[in-house]
PDB file of C-alpha atoms in Angstrom:
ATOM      1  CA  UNK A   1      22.639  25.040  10.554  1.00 44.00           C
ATOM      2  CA  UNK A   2      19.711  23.682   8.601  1.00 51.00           C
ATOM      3  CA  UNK A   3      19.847  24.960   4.419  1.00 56.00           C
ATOM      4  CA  UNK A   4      16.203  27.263   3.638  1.00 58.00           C
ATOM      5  CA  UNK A   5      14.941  24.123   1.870  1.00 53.00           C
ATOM      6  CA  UNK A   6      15.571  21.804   4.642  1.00 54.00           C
ATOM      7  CA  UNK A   7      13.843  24.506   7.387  1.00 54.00           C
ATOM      8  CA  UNK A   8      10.821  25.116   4.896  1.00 58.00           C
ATOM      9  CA  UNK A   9      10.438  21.263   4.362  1.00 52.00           C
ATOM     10  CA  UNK A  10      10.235  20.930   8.229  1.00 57.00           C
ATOM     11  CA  UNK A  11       7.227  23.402   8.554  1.00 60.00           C
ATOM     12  CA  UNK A  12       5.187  20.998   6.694  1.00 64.00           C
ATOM     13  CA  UNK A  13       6.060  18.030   8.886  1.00 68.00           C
ATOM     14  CA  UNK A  14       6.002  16.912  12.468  1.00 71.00           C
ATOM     15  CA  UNK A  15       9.339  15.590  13.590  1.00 74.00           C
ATOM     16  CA  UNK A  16       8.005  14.224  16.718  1.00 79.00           C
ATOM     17  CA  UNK A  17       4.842  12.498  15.136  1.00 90.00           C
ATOM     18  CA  UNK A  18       5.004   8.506  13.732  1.00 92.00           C
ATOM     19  CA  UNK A  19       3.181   9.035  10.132  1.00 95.00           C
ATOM     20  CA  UNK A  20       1.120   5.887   8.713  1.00 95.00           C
ATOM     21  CA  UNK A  21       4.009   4.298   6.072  1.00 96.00           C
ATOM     22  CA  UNK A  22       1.478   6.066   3.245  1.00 96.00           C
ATOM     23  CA  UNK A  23       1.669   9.525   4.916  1.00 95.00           C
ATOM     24  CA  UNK A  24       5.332   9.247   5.393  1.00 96.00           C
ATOM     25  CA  UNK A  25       5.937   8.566   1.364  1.00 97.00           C
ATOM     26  CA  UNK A  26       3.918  11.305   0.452  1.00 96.00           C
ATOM     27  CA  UNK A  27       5.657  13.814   3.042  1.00 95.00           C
ATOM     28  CA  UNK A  28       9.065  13.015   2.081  1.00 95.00           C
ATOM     29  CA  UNK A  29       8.080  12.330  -1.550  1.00 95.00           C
ATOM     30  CA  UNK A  30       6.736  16.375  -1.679  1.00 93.00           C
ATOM     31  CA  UNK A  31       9.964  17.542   0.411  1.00 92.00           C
ATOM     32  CA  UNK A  32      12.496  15.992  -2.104  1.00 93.00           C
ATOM     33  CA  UNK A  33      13.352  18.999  -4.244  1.00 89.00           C
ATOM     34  CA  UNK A  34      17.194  18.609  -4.981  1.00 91.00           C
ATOM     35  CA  UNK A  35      18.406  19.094  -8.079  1.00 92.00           C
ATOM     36  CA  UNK A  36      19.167  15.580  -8.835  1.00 94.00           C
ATOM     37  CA  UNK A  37      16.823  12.494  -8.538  1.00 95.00           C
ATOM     38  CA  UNK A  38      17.152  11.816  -5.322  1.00 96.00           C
ATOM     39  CA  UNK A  39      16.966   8.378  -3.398  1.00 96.00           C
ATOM     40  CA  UNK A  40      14.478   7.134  -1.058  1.00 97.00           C
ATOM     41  CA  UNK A  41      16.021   5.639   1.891  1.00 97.00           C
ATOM     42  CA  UNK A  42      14.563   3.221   4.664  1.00 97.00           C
ATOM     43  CA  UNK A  43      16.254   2.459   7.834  1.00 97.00           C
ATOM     44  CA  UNK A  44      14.674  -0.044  10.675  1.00 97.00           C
ATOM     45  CA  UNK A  45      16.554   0.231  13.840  1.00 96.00           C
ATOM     46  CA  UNK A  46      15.886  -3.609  15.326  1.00 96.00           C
ATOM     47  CA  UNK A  47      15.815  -5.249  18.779  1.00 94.00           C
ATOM     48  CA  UNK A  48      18.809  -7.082  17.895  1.00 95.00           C
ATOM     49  CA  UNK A  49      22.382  -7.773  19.075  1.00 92.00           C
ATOM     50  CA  UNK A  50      24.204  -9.006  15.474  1.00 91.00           C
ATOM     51  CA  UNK A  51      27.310 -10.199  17.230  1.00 91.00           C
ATOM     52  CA  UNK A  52      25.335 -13.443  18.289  1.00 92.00           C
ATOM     53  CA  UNK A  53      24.868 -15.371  15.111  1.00 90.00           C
ATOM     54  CA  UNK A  54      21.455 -16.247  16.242  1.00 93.00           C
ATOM     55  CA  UNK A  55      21.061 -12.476  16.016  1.00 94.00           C
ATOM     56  CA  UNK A  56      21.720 -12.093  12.850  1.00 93.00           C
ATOM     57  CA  UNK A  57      19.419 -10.715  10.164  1.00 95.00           C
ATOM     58  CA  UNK A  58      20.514 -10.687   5.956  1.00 92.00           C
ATOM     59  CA  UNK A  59      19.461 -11.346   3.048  1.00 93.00           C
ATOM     60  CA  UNK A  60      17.930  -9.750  -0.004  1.00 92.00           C
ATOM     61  CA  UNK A  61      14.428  -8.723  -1.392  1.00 94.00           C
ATOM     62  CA  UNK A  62      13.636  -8.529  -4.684  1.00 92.00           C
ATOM     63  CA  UNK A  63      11.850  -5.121  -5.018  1.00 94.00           C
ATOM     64  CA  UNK A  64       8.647  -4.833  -7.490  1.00 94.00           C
ATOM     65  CA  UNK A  65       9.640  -1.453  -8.974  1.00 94.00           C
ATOM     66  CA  UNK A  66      13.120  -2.053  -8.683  1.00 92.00           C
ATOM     67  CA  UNK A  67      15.638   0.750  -7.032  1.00 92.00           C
ATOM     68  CA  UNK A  68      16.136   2.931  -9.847  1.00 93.00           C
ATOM     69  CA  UNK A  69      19.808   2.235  -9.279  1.00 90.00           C
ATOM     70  CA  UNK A  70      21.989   1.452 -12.021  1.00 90.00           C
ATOM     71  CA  UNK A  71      23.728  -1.995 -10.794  1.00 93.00           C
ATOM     72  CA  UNK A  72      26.837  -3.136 -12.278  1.00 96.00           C
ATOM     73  CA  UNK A  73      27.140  -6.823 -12.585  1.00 97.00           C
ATOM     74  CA  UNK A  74      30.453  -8.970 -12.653  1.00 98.00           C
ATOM     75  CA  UNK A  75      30.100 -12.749 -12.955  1.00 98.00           C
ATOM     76  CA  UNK A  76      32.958 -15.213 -12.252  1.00 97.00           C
ATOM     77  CA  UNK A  77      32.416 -18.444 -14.498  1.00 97.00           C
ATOM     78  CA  UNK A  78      33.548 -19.929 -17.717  1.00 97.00           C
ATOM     79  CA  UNK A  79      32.505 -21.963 -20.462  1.00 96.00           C
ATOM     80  CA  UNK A  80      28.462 -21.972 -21.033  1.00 97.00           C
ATOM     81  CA  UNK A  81      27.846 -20.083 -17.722  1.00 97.00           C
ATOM     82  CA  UNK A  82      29.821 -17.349 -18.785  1.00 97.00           C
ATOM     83  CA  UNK A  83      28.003 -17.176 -22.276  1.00 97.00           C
ATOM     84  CA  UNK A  84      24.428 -17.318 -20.312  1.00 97.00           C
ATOM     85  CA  UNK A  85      25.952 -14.606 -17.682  1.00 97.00           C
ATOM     86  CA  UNK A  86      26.634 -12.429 -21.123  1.00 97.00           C
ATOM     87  CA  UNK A  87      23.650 -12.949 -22.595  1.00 97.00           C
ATOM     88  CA  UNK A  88      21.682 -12.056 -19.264  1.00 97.00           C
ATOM     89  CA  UNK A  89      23.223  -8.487 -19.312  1.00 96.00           C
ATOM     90  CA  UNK A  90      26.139  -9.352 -17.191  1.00 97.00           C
ATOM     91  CA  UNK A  91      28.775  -6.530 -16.932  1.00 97.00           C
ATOM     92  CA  UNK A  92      31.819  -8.121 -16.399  1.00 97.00           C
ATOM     93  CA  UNK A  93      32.279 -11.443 -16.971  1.00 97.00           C
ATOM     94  CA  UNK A  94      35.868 -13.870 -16.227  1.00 96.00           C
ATOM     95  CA  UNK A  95      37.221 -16.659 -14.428  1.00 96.00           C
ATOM     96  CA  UNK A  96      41.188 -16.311 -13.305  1.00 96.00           C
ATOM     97  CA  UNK A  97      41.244 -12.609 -15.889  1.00 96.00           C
ATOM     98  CA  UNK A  98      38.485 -11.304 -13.425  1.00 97.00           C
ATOM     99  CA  UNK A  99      40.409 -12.614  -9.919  1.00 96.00           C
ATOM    100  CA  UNK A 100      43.898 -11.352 -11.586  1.00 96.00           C
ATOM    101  CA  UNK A 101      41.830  -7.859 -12.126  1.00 96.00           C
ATOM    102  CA  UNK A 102      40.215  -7.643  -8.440  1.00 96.00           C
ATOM    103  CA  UNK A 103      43.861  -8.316  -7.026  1.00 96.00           C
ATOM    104  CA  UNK A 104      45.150  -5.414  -9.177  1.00 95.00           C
ATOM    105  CA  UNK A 105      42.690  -3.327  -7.754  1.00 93.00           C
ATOM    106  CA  UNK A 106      40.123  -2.641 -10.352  1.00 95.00           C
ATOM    107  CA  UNK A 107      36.097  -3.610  -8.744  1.00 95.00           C
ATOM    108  CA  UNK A 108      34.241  -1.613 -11.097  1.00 94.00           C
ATOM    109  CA  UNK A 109      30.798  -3.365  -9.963  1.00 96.00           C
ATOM    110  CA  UNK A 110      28.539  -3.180  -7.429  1.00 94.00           C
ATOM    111  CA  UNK A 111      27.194  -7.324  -7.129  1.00 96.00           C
ATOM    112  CA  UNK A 112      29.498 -10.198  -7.405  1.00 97.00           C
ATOM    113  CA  UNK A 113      27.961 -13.789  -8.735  1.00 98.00           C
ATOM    114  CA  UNK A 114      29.570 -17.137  -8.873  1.00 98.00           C
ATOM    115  CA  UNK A 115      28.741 -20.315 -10.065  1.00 98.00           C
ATOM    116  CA  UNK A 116      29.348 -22.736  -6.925  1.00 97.00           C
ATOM    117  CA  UNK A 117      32.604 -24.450  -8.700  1.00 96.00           C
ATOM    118  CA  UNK A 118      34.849 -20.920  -9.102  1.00 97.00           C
ATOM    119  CA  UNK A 119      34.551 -20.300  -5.209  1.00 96.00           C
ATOM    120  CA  UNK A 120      37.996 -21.905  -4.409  1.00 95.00           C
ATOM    121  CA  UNK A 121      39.105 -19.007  -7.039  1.00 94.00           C
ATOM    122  CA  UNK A 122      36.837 -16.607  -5.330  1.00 95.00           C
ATOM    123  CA  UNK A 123      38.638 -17.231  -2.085  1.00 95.00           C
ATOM    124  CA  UNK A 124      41.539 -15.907  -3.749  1.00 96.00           C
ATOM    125  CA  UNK A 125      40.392 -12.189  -3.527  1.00 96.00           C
ATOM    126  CA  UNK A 126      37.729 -12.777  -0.145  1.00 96.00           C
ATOM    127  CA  UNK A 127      39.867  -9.940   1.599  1.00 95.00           C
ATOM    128  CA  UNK A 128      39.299  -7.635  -1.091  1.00 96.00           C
ATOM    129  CA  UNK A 129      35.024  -8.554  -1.311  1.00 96.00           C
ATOM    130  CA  UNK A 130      34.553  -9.252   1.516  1.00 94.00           C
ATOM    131  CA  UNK A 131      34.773  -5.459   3.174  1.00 93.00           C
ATOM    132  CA  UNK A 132      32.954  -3.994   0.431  1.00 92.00           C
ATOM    133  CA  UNK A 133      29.851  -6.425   0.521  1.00 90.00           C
ATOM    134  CA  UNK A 134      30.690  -8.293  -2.229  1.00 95.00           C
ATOM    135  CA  UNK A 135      31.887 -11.652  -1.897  1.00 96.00           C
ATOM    136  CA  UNK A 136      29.595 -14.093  -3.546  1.00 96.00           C
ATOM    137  CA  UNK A 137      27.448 -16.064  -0.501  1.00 95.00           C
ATOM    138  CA  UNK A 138      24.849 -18.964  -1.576  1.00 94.00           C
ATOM    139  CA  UNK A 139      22.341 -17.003   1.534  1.00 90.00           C
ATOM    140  CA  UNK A 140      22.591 -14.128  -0.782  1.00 92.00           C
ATOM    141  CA  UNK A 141      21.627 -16.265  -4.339  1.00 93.00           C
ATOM    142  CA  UNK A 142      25.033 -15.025  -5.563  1.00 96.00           C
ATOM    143  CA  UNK A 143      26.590 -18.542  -5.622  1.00 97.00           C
ATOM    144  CA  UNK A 144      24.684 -20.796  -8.017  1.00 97.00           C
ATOM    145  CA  UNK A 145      24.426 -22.625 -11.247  1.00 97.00           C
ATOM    146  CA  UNK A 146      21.942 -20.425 -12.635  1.00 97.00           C
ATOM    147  CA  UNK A 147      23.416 -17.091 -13.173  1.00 97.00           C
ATOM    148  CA  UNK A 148      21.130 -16.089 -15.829  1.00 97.00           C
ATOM    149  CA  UNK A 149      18.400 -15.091 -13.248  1.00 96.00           C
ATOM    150  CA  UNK A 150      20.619 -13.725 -10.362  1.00 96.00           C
ATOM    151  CA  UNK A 151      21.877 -11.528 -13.109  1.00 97.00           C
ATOM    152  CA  UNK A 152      18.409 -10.538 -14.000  1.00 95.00           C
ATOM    153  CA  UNK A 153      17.474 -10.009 -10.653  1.00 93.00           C
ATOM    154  CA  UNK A 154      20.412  -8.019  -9.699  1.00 94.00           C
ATOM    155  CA  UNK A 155      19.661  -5.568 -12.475  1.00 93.00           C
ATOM    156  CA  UNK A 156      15.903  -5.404 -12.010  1.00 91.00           C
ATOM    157  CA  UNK A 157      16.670  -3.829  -8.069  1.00 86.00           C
ATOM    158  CA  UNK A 158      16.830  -6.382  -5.917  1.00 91.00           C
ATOM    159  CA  UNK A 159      18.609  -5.253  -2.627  1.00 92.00           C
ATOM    160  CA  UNK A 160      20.754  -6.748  -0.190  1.00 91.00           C
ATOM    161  CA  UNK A 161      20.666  -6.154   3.483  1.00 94.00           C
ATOM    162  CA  UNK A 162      22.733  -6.636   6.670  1.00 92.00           C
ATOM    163  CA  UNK A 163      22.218  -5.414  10.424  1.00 94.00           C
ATOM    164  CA  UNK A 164      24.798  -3.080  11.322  1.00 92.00           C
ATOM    165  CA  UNK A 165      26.355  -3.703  14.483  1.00 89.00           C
ATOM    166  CA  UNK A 166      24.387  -1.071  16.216  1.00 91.00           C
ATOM    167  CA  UNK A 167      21.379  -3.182  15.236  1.00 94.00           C
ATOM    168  CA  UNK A 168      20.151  -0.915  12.228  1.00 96.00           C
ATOM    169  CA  UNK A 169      19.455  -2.266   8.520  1.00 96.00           C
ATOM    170  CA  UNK A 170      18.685  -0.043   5.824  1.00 93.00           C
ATOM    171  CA  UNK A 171      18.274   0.149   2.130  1.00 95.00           C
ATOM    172  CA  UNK A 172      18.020   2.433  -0.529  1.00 95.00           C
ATOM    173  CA  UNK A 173      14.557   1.372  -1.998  1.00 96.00           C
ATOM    174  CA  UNK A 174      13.558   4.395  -4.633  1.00 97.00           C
ATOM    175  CA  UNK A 175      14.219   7.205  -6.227  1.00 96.00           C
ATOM    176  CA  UNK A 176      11.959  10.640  -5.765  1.00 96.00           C
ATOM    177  CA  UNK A 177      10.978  10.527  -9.310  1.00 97.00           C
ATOM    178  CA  UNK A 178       9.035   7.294  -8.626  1.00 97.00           C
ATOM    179  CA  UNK A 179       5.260   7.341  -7.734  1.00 97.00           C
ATOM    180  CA  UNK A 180       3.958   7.837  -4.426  1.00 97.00           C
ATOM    181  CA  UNK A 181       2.396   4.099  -5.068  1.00 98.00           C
ATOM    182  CA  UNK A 182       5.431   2.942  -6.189  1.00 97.00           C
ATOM    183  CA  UNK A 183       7.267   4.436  -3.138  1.00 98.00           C
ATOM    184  CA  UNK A 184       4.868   2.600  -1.292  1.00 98.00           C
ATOM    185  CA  UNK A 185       5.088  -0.698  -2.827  1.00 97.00           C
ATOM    186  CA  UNK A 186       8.950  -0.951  -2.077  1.00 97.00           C
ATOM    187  CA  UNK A 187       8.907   0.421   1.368  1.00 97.00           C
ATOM    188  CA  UNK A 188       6.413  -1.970   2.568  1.00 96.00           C
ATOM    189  CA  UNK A 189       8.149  -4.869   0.352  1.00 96.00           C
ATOM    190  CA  UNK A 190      11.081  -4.139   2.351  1.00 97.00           C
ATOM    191  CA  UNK A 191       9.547  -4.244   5.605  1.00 97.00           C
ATOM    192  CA  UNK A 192       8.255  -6.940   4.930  1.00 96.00           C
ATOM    193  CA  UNK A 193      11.021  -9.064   4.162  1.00 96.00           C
ATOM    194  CA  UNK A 194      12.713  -8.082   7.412  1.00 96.00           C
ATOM    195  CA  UNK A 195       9.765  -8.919   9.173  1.00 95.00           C
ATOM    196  CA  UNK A 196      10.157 -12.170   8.162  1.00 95.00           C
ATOM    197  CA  UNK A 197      13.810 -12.157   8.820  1.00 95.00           C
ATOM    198  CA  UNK A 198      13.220 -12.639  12.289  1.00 94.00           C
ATOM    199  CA  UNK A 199      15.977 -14.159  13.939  1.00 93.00           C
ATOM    200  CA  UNK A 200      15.081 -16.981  16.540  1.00 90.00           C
ATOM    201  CA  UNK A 201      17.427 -15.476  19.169  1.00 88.00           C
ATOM    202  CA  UNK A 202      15.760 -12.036  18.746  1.00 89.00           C
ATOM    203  CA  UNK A 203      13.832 -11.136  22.287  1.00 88.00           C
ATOM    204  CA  UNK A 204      11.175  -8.498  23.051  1.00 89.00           C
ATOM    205  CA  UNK A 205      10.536  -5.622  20.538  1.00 93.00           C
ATOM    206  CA  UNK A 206      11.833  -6.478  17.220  1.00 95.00           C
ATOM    207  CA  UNK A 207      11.026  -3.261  14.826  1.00 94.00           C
ATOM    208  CA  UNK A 208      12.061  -0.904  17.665  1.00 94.00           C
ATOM    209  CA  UNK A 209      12.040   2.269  15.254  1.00 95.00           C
ATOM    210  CA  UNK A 210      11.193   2.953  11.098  1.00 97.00           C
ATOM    211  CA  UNK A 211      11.999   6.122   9.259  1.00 96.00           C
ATOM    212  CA  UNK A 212      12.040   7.006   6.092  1.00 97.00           C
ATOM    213  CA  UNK A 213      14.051   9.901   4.463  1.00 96.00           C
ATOM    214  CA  UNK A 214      15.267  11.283   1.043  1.00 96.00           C
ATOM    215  CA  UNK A 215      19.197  11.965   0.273  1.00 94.00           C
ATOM    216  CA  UNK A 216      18.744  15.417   0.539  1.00 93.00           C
ATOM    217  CA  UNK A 217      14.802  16.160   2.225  1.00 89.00           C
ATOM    218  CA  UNK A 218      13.479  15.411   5.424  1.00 85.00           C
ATOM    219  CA  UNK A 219      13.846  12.008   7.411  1.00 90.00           C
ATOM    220  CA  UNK A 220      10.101  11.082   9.278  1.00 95.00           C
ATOM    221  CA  UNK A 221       9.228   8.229  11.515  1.00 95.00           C
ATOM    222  CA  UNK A 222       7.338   5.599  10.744  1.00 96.00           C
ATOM    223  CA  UNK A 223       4.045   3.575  12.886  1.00 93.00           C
ATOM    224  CA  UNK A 224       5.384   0.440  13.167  1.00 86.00           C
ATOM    225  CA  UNK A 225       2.683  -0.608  15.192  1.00 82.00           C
ATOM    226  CA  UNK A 226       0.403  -0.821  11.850  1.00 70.00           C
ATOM    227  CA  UNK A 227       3.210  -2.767   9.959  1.00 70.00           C
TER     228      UNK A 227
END
């Protein structure tokens, strides 16, 4: 059973109907009437099989209005990289302190950086990253020498992505509160980027299905066909 909000939200909107990426912001946009700010979500269903590497789509995308997500940075270096990681706005910042906290259990952060010579120490605590997302990977920009601007970029919204196994990739690229340009902006940022994540094995259809959808509101699909 469907809440009143949700049934009154779908009177206004076509389930069955692809909306223009523009029409579909401004739909879910006007349906998102929780309580709480809620978050925009995008999810691309893709003509892909991600158990062949050559299959495989991830990376991130830097969006241009960010993801109104608060993101929690931890940075495992020493010496002058750990001052710059500070200085950048770095959460959490160690060397073996930071590894002898992740093995007790304590990852209070939501992005992991490295510079490239603490990843034999970062292997130390790979089965305890690695499930959660957060192991640092140089395809990711999370191992390298200038952690300064991964830091920065981590806190200004940039997203990661990975295909799920049942070929689906999808990010959380706003929050309601945002503009209907703004909305925009992201979505089709995002979209973009996975366009042009195109894996050389993929075959026929690649963007099989787009919808878009608020935590709480109404989830519409999406033309792909004008993307």
């Amino acid at each position: 059973m469907h809440g009143k909000r949700i049934v009154n939200a779908y009177k206004t909107v076509d389930k069955m109907q692809s909306y223009s990426l523009k029409d579909a912001v401004k739909l879910v946009k006007e349906n998102a009437k929780a309580k709480f700010d809620e978050t925009i979500d995008l999810a691309i269903n893709l003509g892909v099989d991600p158990k062949h590497a050559d299959q495989m789509v991830r990376g991130v995308c830097s969006l241009p209005h960010g993801n109104g997500k608060t993101v929690r940075v931890a940075v495992l270096a020493q010496g002058e990289k750990a001052d710059e990681a500070k200085a950048a706005g770095a959460d959490v910042v160690g060397a073996e302190n930071l590894i002898d906290s992740i093995l007790a259990g304590k990852v209070d952060f939501d992005r992991c950086i490295a510079t490239p010579d603490m990843m034999g120490l970062a292997g130390r605590v790979a089965r305890v990253l690695g499930p959660k997302g957060l192991m640092p990977n140089p395809k990711l920009g999370t191992v390298t020498m200038d952690v300064a601007n991964a830091v920065k970029k981590a806190k200004a919204g940039e997203v990661q992505y990975r295909v799920e196994k049942n070929g689906i990739v999808h990010a959380g690229i706003a929050k309601a509160s945002f503009s209907e340009d703004q909305i925009y902006d992201n979505a089709k940022t995002f979209i973009d980027a996975i366009i042009k994540a195109k894996p050389a094995g993929a075959k026929g259809v690649y963007m099989k299905k787009i919808s878009l959808s608020s935590t709480m509101g109404v989830g519409l699909k999406v033309d792909s066909s004008a993307l």
